Amino acid sequence: MIDIKWDSKFEVGHPRIDAEHRVFVDLIRAISVEADRNCPKEKAMRLLLEVRKYAEFHFVSEENIMLDVGYRHYEEHREEHAWLLRRLEHECNLYYTDSAPLQELAHFMFDWFAMHTTVADRKLVDSIAAHNAAPAV
Ligand SMILES: [Fe+2]
């Protein structure tokens, strides 16, 4: 089983985005730990609500940064965020109706995080750096 924890490979070099990503990983890890303990469903649903709300907040933060720097790939990046939120709602319903195990949901979230952070978010941060380095006109 993969260990759900922060790794330096997730570091994108933007202090605010990295700080929020760390919280996101902590929240996913908490769900994984509770899944191992077979926690009551009510508790798991509260934690899932927390991670979904945090993801939503964090995505708006990132999207605001994209708008500030005139990010060219704003729409496709925003669609990746929106896709995850839709998928999470679906996966939480599956868990609630006993159609999917909690641990699988935690791993799904962590896999998505690892992929999105190391590809899409890194591309965004490169673009922020280029924007900040460009001479003011
Ligand atoms: Fe993102």
CSV table of N, CA, C and O and ligand atoms in Angstrom, one decimal:
chain,number,residue,atom,x,y,z
A,1,MET,N,0.8,-1.2,0.0
A,1,MET,CA,0.0,0.0,0.0
A,1,MET,C,0.9,1.3,0.0
A,1,MET,O,1.9,1.3,0.7
A,2,ILE,N,0.5,2.3,-0.8
A,2,ILE,CA,1.3,3.5,-0.8
A,2,ILE,C,1.1,4.3,0.5
A,2,ILE,O,0.1,4.2,1.1
A,3,ASP,N,2.2,5.0,0.8
A,3,ASP,CA,2.2,5.8,2.0
A,3,ASP,C,1.7,7.2,1.7
A,3,ASP,O,2.4,7.9,0.9
A,4,ILE,N,0.6,7.6,2.2
A,4,ILE,CA,0.1,8.9,1.9
A,4,ILE,C,0.7,10.0,2.8
A,4,ILE,O,0.3,10.1,3.9
A,5,LYS,N,1.7,10.6,2.3
A,5,LYS,CA,2.4,11.7,3.0
A,5,LYS,C,3.1,12.6,2.1
A,5,LYS,O,3.3,12.3,0.9
A,6,TRP,N,3.5,13.8,2.6
A,6,TRP,CA,4.1,14.8,1.8
A,6,TRP,C,5.5,14.3,1.3
A,6,TRP,O,6.2,13.6,2.0
A,7,ASP,N,5.9,14.7,0.1
A,7,ASP,CA,7.1,14.3,-0.5
A,7,ASP,C,7.7,15.5,-1.2
A,7,ASP,O,6.9,16.3,-1.8
A,8,SER,N,9.0,15.7,-1.2
A,8,SER,CA,9.6,16.8,-1.8
A,8,SER,C,9.3,16.9,-3.3
A,8,SER,O,9.3,18.0,-3.9
A,9,LYS,N,8.9,15.8,-3.9
A,9,LYS,CA,8.6,15.9,-5.3
A,9,LYS,C,7.3,16.7,-5.6
A,9,LYS,O,7.1,17.1,-6.7
A,10,PHE,N,6.5,16.9,-4.6
A,10,PHE,CA,5.3,17.7,-4.7
A,10,PHE,C,5.5,19.2,-4.7
A,10,PHE,O,4.6,20.0,-5.0
A,11,GLU,N,6.7,19.5,-4.2
A,11,GLU,CA,7.1,20.9,-4.0
A,11,GLU,C,7.1,21.6,-5.4
A,11,GLU,O,7.8,21.2,-6.3
A,12,VAL,N,6.3,22.7,-5.6
A,12,VAL,CA,6.3,23.4,-6.9
A,12,VAL,C,7.0,24.7,-6.8
A,12,VAL,O,7.3,25.3,-7.8
A,13,GLY,N,7.4,25.2,-5.6
A,13,GLY,CA,8.2,26.4,-5.5
A,13,GLY,C,7.4,27.6,-5.3
A,13,GLY,O,8.0,28.7,-5.5
A,14,HIS,N,6.1,27.5,-5.1
A,14,HIS,CA,5.3,28.7,-4.8
A,14,HIS,C,4.8,28.6,-3.4
A,14,HIS,O,4.0,27.6,-3.1
A,15,PRO,N,5.3,29.5,-2.5
A,15,PRO,CA,5.0,29.2,-1.1
A,15,PRO,C,3.6,29.0,-0.7
A,15,PRO,O,3.2,28.1,0.1
A,16,ARG,N,2.7,29.8,-1.2
A,16,ARG,CA,1.3,29.7,-0.9
A,16,ARG,C,0.7,28.4,-1.4
A,16,ARG,O,0.0,27.7,-0.7
A,17,ILE,N,1.0,28.1,-2.7
A,17,ILE,CA,0.4,26.8,-3.3
A,17,ILE,C,1.0,25.6,-2.5
A,17,ILE,O,0.3,24.7,-2.2
A,18,ASP,N,2.3,25.6,-2.2
A,18,ASP,CA,2.9,24.5,-1.5
A,18,ASP,C,2.3,24.3,-0.1
A,18,ASP,O,2.0,23.2,0.3
A,19,ALA,N,2.0,25.5,0.6
A,19,ALA,CA,1.4,25.4,1.9
A,19,ALA,C,0.0,24.8,1.8
A,19,ALA,O,-0.3,23.9,2.7
A,20,GLU,N,-0.7,25.2,0.9
A,20,GLU,CA,-2.1,24.6,0.7
A,20,GLU,C,-2.0,23.2,0.3
A,20,GLU,O,-2.8,22.3,0.8
A,21,HIS,N,-1.1,22.8,-0.5
A,21,HIS,CA,-1.0,21.4,-0.9
A,21,HIS,C,-0.6,20.5,0.3
A,21,HIS,O,-1.1,19.4,0.4
A,22,ARG,N,0.2,21.0,1.2
A,22,ARG,CA,0.6,20.2,2.4
A,22,ARG,C,-0.7,19.9,3.2
A,22,ARG,O,-0.8,18.8,3.7
A,23,VAL,N,-1.5,20.9,3.4
A,23,VAL,CA,-2.8,20.7,4.1
A,23,VAL,C,-3.6,19.7,3.4
A,23,VAL,O,-4.2,18.8,4.1
A,24,PHE,N,-3.7,19.8,2.1
A,24,PHE,CA,-4.5,18.8,1.3
A,24,PHE,C,-4.0,17.4,1.6
A,24,PHE,O,-4.8,16.5,1.8
A,25,VAL,N,-2.7,17.2,1.5
A,25,VAL,CA,-2.1,15.9,1.8
A,25,VAL,C,-2.4,15.4,3.2
A,25,VAL,O,-2.8,14.2,3.4
A,26,ASP,N,-2.3,16.3,4.2
A,26,ASP,CA,-2.7,16.0,5.6
A,26,ASP,C,-4.1,15.5,5.7
A,26,ASP,O,-4.4,14.5,6.4
A,27,LEU,N,-5.0,16.2,5.0
A,27,LEU,CA,-6.4,15.8,5.1
A,27,LEU,C,-6.7,14.4,4.5
A,27,LEU,O,-7.4,13.6,5.0
A,28,ILE,N,-6.0,14.2,3.4
A,28,ILE,CA,-6.2,12.8,2.7
A,28,ILE,C,-5.6,11.7,3.6
A,28,ILE,O,-6.1,10.7,3.8
A,29,ARG,N,-4.4,12.1,4.2
A,29,ARG,CA,-3.8,11.1,5.1
A,29,ARG,C,-4.7,10.8,6.3
A,29,ARG,O,-4.8,9.6,6.7
A,30,ALA,N,-5.3,11.8,6.8
A,30,ALA,CA,-6.2,11.6,8.0
A,30,ALA,C,-7.4,10.6,7.6
A,30,ALA,O,-7.8,9.7,8.4
A,31,ILE,N,-7.9,10.7,6.3
A,31,ILE,CA,-8.9,9.8,5.9
A,31,ILE,C,-8.4,8.4,5.8
A,31,ILE,O,-9.0,7.4,6.2
A,32,SER,N,-7.1,8.2,5.3
A,32,SER,CA,-6.5,6.9,5.1
A,32,SER,C,-6.3,6.3,6.5
A,32,SER,O,-6.6,5.1,6.7
A,33,VAL,N,-5.9,7.1,7.5
A,33,VAL,CA,-5.7,6.5,8.8
A,33,VAL,C,-7.0,6.1,9.4
A,33,VAL,O,-7.1,5.0,10.0
A,34,GLU,N,-8.0,6.9,9.2
A,34,GLU,CA,-9.4,6.5,9.8
A,34,GLU,C,-9.9,5.3,9.0
A,34,GLU,O,-10.6,4.4,9.6
A,35,ALA,N,-9.6,5.1,7.8
A,35,ALA,CA,-10.0,3.9,7.0
A,35,ALA,C,-9.4,2.7,7.6
A,35,ALA,O,-10.1,1.7,7.8
A,36,ASP,N,-8.1,2.8,8.0
A,36,ASP,CA,-7.4,1.6,8.6
A,36,ASP,C,-8.1,1.3,9.9
A,36,ASP,O,-8.1,0.1,10.4
A,37,ARG,N,-8.6,2.3,10.6
A,37,ARG,CA,-9.2,2.1,11.9
A,37,ARG,C,-10.7,1.7,11.8
A,37,ARG,O,-11.3,1.6,12.9
A,38,ASN,N,-11.2,1.6,10.6
A,38,ASN,CA,-12.6,1.3,10.4
A,38,ASN,C,-13.5,2.3,11.2
A,38,ASN,O,-14.4,1.9,11.9
A,39,CYS,N,-13.3,3.5,11.0
A,39,CYS,CA,-14.0,4.6,11.7
A,39,CYS,C,-15.5,4.5,11.4
A,39,CYS,O,-15.8,4.0,10.3
A,40,PRO,N,-16.3,5.1,12.3
A,40,PRO,CA,-17.7,5.2,11.9
A,40,PRO,C,-17.9,6.0,10.7
A,40,PRO,O,-17.2,7.0,10.4
A,41,LYS,N,-19.0,5.6,9.9
A,41,LYS,CA,-19.2,6.3,8.6
A,41,LYS,C,-19.5,7.8,8.8
A,41,LYS,O,-19.1,8.6,8.0
A,42,GLU,N,-20.1,8.2,9.9
A,42,GLU,CA,-20.4,9.6,10.1
A,42,GLU,C,-19.1,10.4,10.2
A,42,GLU,O,-19.0,11.5,9.7
A,43,LYS,N,-18.1,9.8,10.9
A,43,LYS,CA,-16.8,10.5,11.0
A,43,LYS,C,-16.2,10.6,9.7
A,43,LYS,O,-15.6,11.7,9.3
A,44,ALA,N,-16.2,9.5,8.9
A,44,ALA,CA,-15.6,9.5,7.6
A,44,ALA,C,-16.2,10.6,6.7
A,44,ALA,O,-15.6,11.3,5.9
A,45,MET,N,-17.6,10.7,6.8
A,45,MET,CA,-18.3,11.6,5.9
A,45,MET,C,-17.9,13.1,6.3
A,45,MET,O,-17.8,13.9,5.4
A,46,ARG,N,-17.7,13.3,7.6
A,46,ARG,CA,-17.2,14.7,8.0
A,46,ARG,C,-15.8,15.0,7.4
A,46,ARG,O,-15.6,16.1,7.0
A,47,LEU,N,-14.9,14.0,7.5
A,47,LEU,CA,-13.6,14.2,7.0
A,47,LEU,C,-13.6,14.4,5.4
A,47,LEU,O,-12.9,15.2,4.9
A,48,LEU,N,-14.5,13.6,4.8
A,48,LEU,CA,-14.6,13.8,3.3
A,48,LEU,C,-15.2,15.1,3.0
A,48,LEU,O,-14.7,15.8,2.0
A,49,LEU,N,-16.1,15.6,3.8
A,49,LEU,CA,-16.7,17.0,3.5
A,49,LEU,C,-15.5,18.0,3.7
A,49,LEU,O,-15.4,18.9,2.9
A,50,GLU,N,-14.7,17.8,4.7
A,50,GLU,CA,-13.6,18.7,5.0
A,50,GLU,C,-12.6,18.8,3.8
A,50,GLU,O,-12.3,19.9,3.3
A,51,VAL,N,-12.3,17.6,3.3
A,51,VAL,CA,-11.3,17.6,2.2
A,51,VAL,C,-11.9,18.2,0.9
A,51,VAL,O,-11.3,18.9,0.2
A,52,ARG,N,-13.2,17.9,0.7
A,52,ARG,CA,-13.8,18.5,-0.5
A,52,ARG,C,-13.9,20.0,-0.4
A,52,ARG,O,-13.7,20.7,-1.4
A,53,LYS,N,-14.3,20.5,0.8
A,53,LYS,CA,-14.4,22.0,0.9
A,53,LYS,C,-13.0,22.6,0.8
A,53,LYS,O,-12.8,23.7,0.3
A,54,TYR,N,-12.0,21.9,1.4
A,54,TYR,CA,-10.7,22.5,1.3
A,54,TYR,C,-10.2,22.5,-0.2
A,54,TYR,O,-9.6,23.5,-0.6
A,55,ALA,N,-10.5,21.4,-0.9
A,55,ALA,CA,-10.1,21.3,-2.3
A,55,ALA,C,-10.7,22.5,-3.1
A,55,ALA,O,-10.1,23.2,-3.9
A,56,GLU,N,-12.0,22.7,-2.8
A,56,GLU,CA,-12.7,23.7,-3.5
A,56,GLU,C,-12.1,25.1,-3.2
A,56,GLU,O,-11.9,25.9,-4.1
A,57,PHE,N,-11.8,25.4,-2.0
A,57,PHE,CA,-11.1,26.6,-1.6
A,57,PHE,C,-9.8,26.8,-2.3
A,57,PHE,O,-9.5,27.8,-2.9
A,58,HIS,N,-9.0,25.7,-2.2
A,58,HIS,CA,-7.6,25.7,-2.8
A,58,HIS,C,-7.7,26.0,-4.3
A,58,HIS,O,-6.9,26.7,-4.8
A,59,PHE,N,-8.7,25.3,-4.9
A,59,PHE,CA,-8.8,25.5,-6.4
A,59,PHE,C,-9.1,27.0,-6.7
A,59,PHE,O,-8.6,27.5,-7.7
A,60,VAL,N,-10.0,27.6,-6.0
A,60,VAL,CA,-10.3,29.0,-6.2
A,60,VAL,C,-9.1,29.8,-6.0
A,60,VAL,O,-8.8,30.8,-6.8
A,61,SER,N,-8.3,29.5,-5.0
A,61,SER,CA,-7.0,30.3,-4.8
A,61,SER,C,-6.1,30.2,-6.0
A,61,SER,O,-5.6,31.2,-6.5
A,62,GLU,N,-5.9,28.9,-6.4
A,62,GLU,CA,-5.0,28.8,-7.6
A,62,GLU,C,-5.6,29.5,-8.8
A,62,GLU,O,-4.8,30.1,-9.6
A,63,GLU,N,-6.9,29.4,-9.0
A,63,GLU,CA,-7.5,30.0,-10.2
A,63,GLU,C,-7.4,31.5,-10.1
A,63,GLU,O,-7.2,32.2,-11.2
A,64,ASN,N,-7.5,32.1,-8.9
A,64,ASN,CA,-7.3,33.5,-8.8
A,64,ASN,C,-5.9,33.9,-9.2
A,64,ASN,O,-5.6,35.0,-9.8
A,65,ILE,N,-4.9,33.1,-8.8
A,65,ILE,CA,-3.5,33.4,-9.1
A,65,ILE,C,-3.4,33.3,-10.7
A,65,ILE,O,-2.7,34.2,-11.3
A,66,MET,N,-4.0,32.3,-11.3
A,66,MET,CA,-3.9,32.2,-12.7
A,66,MET,C,-4.5,33.4,-13.4
A,66,MET,O,-3.9,33.9,-14.4
A,67,LEU,N,-5.6,33.9,-12.9
A,67,LEU,CA,-6.2,35.1,-13.5
A,67,LEU,C,-5.3,36.3,-13.4
A,67,LEU,O,-5.1,37.1,-14.3
A,68,ASP,N,-4.6,36.4,-12.2
A,68,ASP,CA,-3.7,37.6,-12.0
A,68,ASP,C,-2.5,37.6,-12.9
A,68,ASP,O,-2.1,38.7,-13.3
A,69,VAL,N,-2.1,36.4,-13.3
A,69,VAL,CA,-0.9,36.4,-14.2
A,69,VAL,C,-1.3,36.1,-15.7
A,69,VAL,O,-0.5,36.0,-16.6
A,70,GLY,N,-2.6,36.1,-16.0
A,70,GLY,CA,-3.1,35.9,-17.3
A,70,GLY,C,-2.7,34.6,-17.9
A,70,GLY,O,-2.2,34.4,-19.0
A,71,TYR,N,-2.8,33.5,-17.1
A,71,TYR,CA,-2.4,32.2,-17.4
A,71,TYR,C,-3.1,31.7,-18.7
A,71,TYR,O,-4.3,31.7,-18.8
A,72,ARG,N,-2.3,31.2,-19.7
A,72,ARG,CA,-2.8,30.8,-21.0
A,72,ARG,C,-3.7,29.5,-20.9
A,72,ARG,O,-4.5,29.3,-21.7
A,73,HIS,N,-3.3,28.7,-19.9
A,73,HIS,CA,-4.0,27.4,-19.8
A,73,HIS,C,-5.0,27.4,-18.7
A,73,HIS,O,-5.4,26.3,-18.1
A,74,TYR,N,-5.6,28.5,-18.4
A,74,TYR,CA,-6.5,28.7,-17.3
A,74,TYR,C,-7.7,27.7,-17.5
A,74,TYR,O,-8.1,27.0,-16.5
A,75,GLU,N,-8.3,27.7,-18.6
A,75,GLU,CA,-9.6,26.9,-18.8
A,75,GLU,C,-9.3,25.4,-18.6
A,75,GLU,O,-10.1,24.8,-17.9
A,76,GLU,N,-8.2,24.9,-19.2
A,76,GLU,CA,-8.0,23.5,-19.1
A,76,GLU,C,-7.6,23.1,-17.6
A,76,GLU,O,-8.0,22.1,-17.1
A,77,HIS,N,-6.9,24.0,-17.0
A,77,HIS,CA,-6.5,23.7,-15.6
A,77,HIS,C,-7.8,23.8,-14.7
A,77,HIS,O,-8.0,22.9,-13.8
A,78,ARG,N,-8.6,24.8,-14.9
A,78,ARG,CA,-9.8,24.9,-14.1
A,78,ARG,C,-10.7,23.7,-14.3
A,78,ARG,O,-11.4,23.2,-13.4
A,79,GLU,N,-10.7,23.2,-15.6
A,79,GLU,CA,-11.5,22.0,-15.8
A,79,GLU,C,-11.0,20.7,-15.1
A,79,GLU,O,-11.8,19.9,-14.6
A,80,GLU,N,-9.7,20.6,-14.9
A,80,GLU,CA,-9.1,19.5,-14.1
A,80,GLU,C,-9.6,19.6,-12.7
A,80,GLU,O,-10.0,18.6,-12.0
A,81,HIS,N,-9.7,20.9,-12.1
A,81,HIS,CA,-10.2,21.1,-10.8
A,81,HIS,C,-11.7,20.7,-10.7
A,81,HIS,O,-12.1,20.0,-9.8
A,82,ALA,N,-12.4,21.2,-11.7
A,82,ALA,CA,-13.9,20.9,-11.7
A,82,ALA,C,-14.2,19.4,-11.8
A,82,ALA,O,-15.1,18.9,-11.1
A,83,TRP,N,-13.4,18.8,-12.6
A,83,TRP,CA,-13.5,17.3,-12.8
A,83,TRP,C,-13.3,16.6,-11.4
A,83,TRP,O,-14.1,15.7,-11.1
A,84,LEU,N,-12.3,17.0,-10.7
A,84,LEU,CA,-12.0,16.3,-9.4
A,84,LEU,C,-13.2,16.5,-8.5
A,84,LEU,O,-13.6,15.6,-7.8
A,85,LEU,N,-13.7,17.7,-8.4
A,85,LEU,CA,-14.8,18.0,-7.5
A,85,LEU,C,-16.1,17.2,-7.8
A,85,LEU,O,-16.7,16.6,-6.9
A,86,ARG,N,-16.3,17.1,-9.1
A,86,ARG,CA,-17.5,16.2,-9.6
A,86,ARG,C,-17.2,14.8,-9.2
A,86,ARG,O,-18.1,14.1,-8.7
A,87,ARG,N,-16.0,14.3,-9.5
A,87,ARG,CA,-15.7,12.9,-9.2
A,87,ARG,C,-15.7,12.6,-7.7
A,87,ARG,O,-16.2,11.5,-7.3
A,88,LEU,N,-15.2,13.6,-6.9
A,88,LEU,CA,-15.2,13.3,-5.5
A,88,LEU,C,-16.7,13.2,-4.9
A,88,LEU,O,-16.9,12.4,-4.1
A,89,GLU,N,-17.6,14.0,-5.5
A,89,GLU,CA,-19.0,14.0,-5.0
A,89,GLU,C,-19.5,12.5,-5.3
A,89,GLU,O,-20.1,11.9,-4.5
A,90,HIS,N,-19.2,12.1,-6.5
A,90,HIS,CA,-19.6,10.7,-7.0
A,90,HIS,C,-19.0,9.7,-6.1
A,90,HIS,O,-19.7,8.8,-5.6
A,91,GLU,N,-17.7,9.8,-5.8
A,91,GLU,CA,-17.0,8.7,-5.0
A,91,GLU,C,-17.5,8.7,-3.6
A,91,GLU,O,-17.6,7.7,-3.0
A,92,CYS,N,-17.8,9.9,-3.0
A,92,CYS,CA,-18.3,10.0,-1.7
A,92,CYS,C,-19.7,9.3,-1.6
A,92,CYS,O,-20.0,8.7,-0.6
A,93,ASN,N,-20.5,9.5,-2.6
A,93,ASN,CA,-21.8,8.8,-2.7
A,93,ASN,C,-21.7,7.3,-2.7
A,93,ASN,O,-22.4,6.6,-2.1
A,94,LEU,N,-20.7,6.9,-3.5
A,94,LEU,CA,-20.4,5.4,-3.5
A,94,LEU,C,-20.0,4.9,-2.2
A,94,LEU,O,-20.5,3.8,-1.7
A,95,TYR,N,-19.2,5.6,-1.5
A,95,TYR,CA,-18.8,5.2,-0.2
A,95,TYR,C,-20.0,5.2,0.8
A,95,TYR,O,-20.2,4.2,1.5
A,96,TYR,N,-20.7,6.2,0.7
A,96,TYR,CA,-21.9,6.3,1.6
A,96,TYR,C,-22.9,5.2,1.5
A,96,TYR,O,-23.5,4.7,2.4
A,97,THR,N,-23.0,4.7,0.2
A,97,THR,CA,-24.0,3.7,0.0
A,97,THR,C,-23.3,2.3,0.0
A,97,THR,O,-23.9,1.3,-0.5
A,98,ASP,N,-22.1,2.2,0.6
A,98,ASP,CA,-21.4,1.0,0.8
A,98,ASP,C,-21.0,0.3,-0.5
A,98,ASP,O,-20.8,-0.9,-0.6
A,99,SER,N,-20.8,1.1,-1.6
A,99,SER,CA,-20.4,0.6,-2.9
A,99,SER,C,-18.9,0.7,-3.1
A,99,SER,O,-18.4,0.2,-4.1
A,100,ALA,N,-18.2,1.4,-2.2
A,100,ALA,CA,-16.8,1.5,-2.4
A,100,ALA,C,-16.1,1.7,-1.0
A,100,ALA,O,-16.6,2.4,-0.2
A,101,PRO,N,-14.9,1.1,-0.9
A,101,PRO,CA,-14.2,1.3,0.4
A,101,PRO,C,-13.5,2.6,0.6
A,101,PRO,O,-13.1,3.2,-0.4
A,102,LEU,N,-13.5,3.1,1.8
A,102,LEU,CA,-12.9,4.4,2.1
A,102,LEU,C,-11.4,4.5,1.7
A,102,LEU,O,-11.0,5.5,1.2
A,103,GLN,N,-10.7,3.4,2.0
A,103,GLN,CA,-9.3,3.5,1.7
A,103,GLN,C,-9.0,3.7,0.2
A,103,GLN,O,-8.1,4.4,-0.2
A,104,GLU,N,-9.8,3.1,-0.6
A,104,GLU,CA,-9.7,3.3,-2.1
A,104,GLU,C,-9.9,4.7,-2.4
A,104,GLU,O,-9.3,5.3,-3.3
A,105,LEU,N,-10.9,5.3,-1.8
A,105,LEU,CA,-11.2,6.8,-2.0
A,105,LEU,C,-10.0,7.6,-1.6
A,105,LEU,O,-9.6,8.6,-2.4
A,106,ALA,N,-9.3,7.3,-0.5
A,106,ALA,CA,-8.2,8.1,-0.1
A,106,ALA,C,-7.0,7.9,-1.1
A,106,ALA,O,-6.4,8.9,-1.5
A,107,HIS,N,-6.9,6.7,-1.6
A,107,HIS,CA,-5.8,6.5,-2.6
A,107,HIS,C,-6.1,7.2,-3.9
A,107,HIS,O,-5.2,7.7,-4.6
A,108,PHE,N,-7.4,7.1,-4.3
A,108,PHE,CA,-7.8,7.8,-5.5
A,108,PHE,C,-7.4,9.3,-5.4
A,108,PHE,O,-6.8,9.9,-6.3
A,109,MET,N,-7.7,9.9,-4.2
A,109,MET,CA,-7.5,11.4,-4.1
A,109,MET,C,-6.0,11.6,-4.1
A,109,MET,O,-5.5,12.6,-4.7
A,110,PHE,N,-5.2,10.8,-3.5
A,110,PHE,CA,-3.7,11.0,-3.4
A,110,PHE,C,-3.1,10.8,-4.8
A,110,PHE,O,-2.2,11.6,-5.2
A,111,ASP,N,-3.6,9.8,-5.5
A,111,ASP,CA,-3.1,9.6,-6.9
A,111,ASP,C,-3.4,10.8,-7.8
A,111,ASP,O,-2.5,11.3,-8.5
A,112,TRP,N,-4.6,11.3,-7.6
A,112,TRP,CA,-5.0,12.5,-8.4
A,112,TRP,C,-4.1,13.7,-8.0
A,112,TRP,O,-3.5,14.4,-8.9
A,113,PHE,N,-3.9,13.9,-6.7
A,113,PHE,CA,-3.1,15.0,-6.2
A,113,PHE,C,-1.6,14.9,-6.8
A,113,PHE,O,-1.1,15.9,-7.3
A,114,ALA,N,-1.0,13.7,-6.7
A,114,ALA,CA,0.3,13.5,-7.1
A,114,ALA,C,0.5,13.8,-8.6
A,114,ALA,O,1.4,14.5,-9.0
A,115,MET,N,-0.5,13.4,-9.4
A,115,MET,CA,-0.4,13.6,-10.9
A,115,MET,C,-0.6,15.1,-11.2
A,115,MET,O,0.1,15.7,-11.9
A,116,HIS,N,-1.7,15.7,-10.6
A,116,HIS,CA,-2.0,17.0,-10.9
A,116,HIS,C,-0.9,18.0,-10.4
A,116,HIS,O,-0.6,19.0,-11.2
A,117,THR,N,-0.4,17.8,-9.3
A,117,THR,CA,0.6,18.7,-8.7
A,117,THR,C,1.9,18.7,-9.5
A,117,THR,O,2.5,19.7,-9.8
A,118,THR,N,2.3,17.4,-9.9
A,118,THR,CA,3.6,17.3,-10.5
A,118,THR,C,3.6,17.7,-12.0
A,118,THR,O,4.6,17.9,-12.7
A,119,VAL,N,2.4,17.8,-12.6
A,119,VAL,CA,2.3,18.2,-14.0
A,119,VAL,C,1.6,19.6,-14.2
A,119,VAL,O,2.3,20.5,-14.4
A,120,ALA,N,0.3,19.6,-13.9
A,120,ALA,CA,-0.4,20.9,-14.1
A,120,ALA,C,0.0,22.0,-13.2
A,120,ALA,O,0.2,23.2,-13.7
A,121,ASP,N,0.2,21.7,-11.9
A,121,ASP,CA,0.6,22.8,-11.0
A,121,ASP,C,2.0,23.3,-11.3
A,121,ASP,O,2.3,24.5,-11.1
A,122,ARG,N,2.8,22.4,-11.6
A,122,ARG,CA,4.2,22.8,-11.9
A,122,ARG,C,4.3,23.7,-13.1
A,122,ARG,O,5.0,24.7,-13.2
A,123,LYS,N,3.5,23.3,-14.1
A,123,LYS,CA,3.4,24.1,-15.3
A,123,LYS,C,2.9,25.5,-15.0
A,123,LYS,O,3.4,26.6,-15.5
A,124,LEU,N,1.9,25.6,-14.1
A,124,LEU,CA,1.4,26.9,-13.7
A,124,LEU,C,2.5,27.7,-13.0
A,124,LEU,O,2.7,28.9,-13.3
A,125,VAL,N,3.2,27.1,-12.1
A,125,VAL,CA,4.2,27.8,-11.3
A,125,VAL,C,5.4,28.3,-12.2
A,125,VAL,O,5.9,29.4,-12.1
A,126,ASP,N,5.7,27.5,-13.2
A,126,ASP,CA,6.7,28.0,-14.2
A,126,ASP,C,6.2,29.2,-14.9
A,126,ASP,O,7.0,30.2,-15.2
A,127,SER,N,4.9,29.2,-15.2
A,127,SER,CA,4.4,30.4,-15.9
A,127,SER,C,4.3,31.6,-15.0
A,127,SER,O,4.5,32.7,-15.5
A,128,ILE,N,4.0,31.4,-13.7
A,128,ILE,CA,4.0,32.5,-12.8
A,128,ILE,C,5.4,33.1,-12.7
A,128,ILE,O,5.6,34.3,-12.7
A,129,ALA,N,6.4,32.2,-12.6
A,129,ALA,CA,7.8,32.7,-12.5
A,129,ALA,C,8.2,33.5,-13.8
A,129,ALA,O,8.8,34.6,-13.7
A,130,ALA,N,7.8,33.0,-15.0
A,130,ALA,CA,8.1,33.8,-16.2
A,130,ALA,C,7.3,35.1,-16.2
A,130,ALA,O,7.9,36.1,-16.6
A,131,HIS,N,6.1,35.1,-15.7
A,131,HIS,CA,5.3,36.4,-15.7
A,131,HIS,C,6.0,37.4,-14.7
A,131,HIS,O,6.2,38.6,-15.1
A,132,ASN,N,6.5,36.9,-13.6
A,132,ASN,CA,7.1,37.8,-12.6
A,132,ASN,C,8.5,38.3,-13.1
A,132,ASN,O,8.9,39.4,-12.7
A,133,ALA,N,9.1,37.5,-14.0
A,133,ALA,CA,10.5,37.9,-14.5
A,133,ALA,C,10.4,38.8,-15.6
A,133,ALA,O,11.3,39.5,-15.9
A,134,ALA,N,9.2,38.9,-16.3
A,134,ALA,CA,9.0,39.7,-17.5
A,134,ALA,C,9.1,41.2,-17.1
A,134,ALA,O,8.6,41.6,-16.0
A,135,PRO,N,9.8,42.0,-17.9
A,135,PRO,CA,9.9,43.5,-17.6
A,135,PRO,C,8.5,44.1,-17.6
A,135,PRO,O,7.7,43.8,-18.5
A,136,ALA,N,8.2,45.0,-16.7
A,136,ALA,CA,7.0,45.7,-16.7
A,136,ALA,C,6.9,46.7,-17.9
A,136,ALA,O,7.9,47.2,-18.3
A,137,VAL,N,5.7,46.7,-18.5
A,137,VAL,CA,5.6,47.6,-19.7
A,137,VAL,C,4.7,48.9,-19.3
A,137,VAL,O,4.0,48.9,-18.4
B,1,FE,FE,-4.2,22.9,-9.7
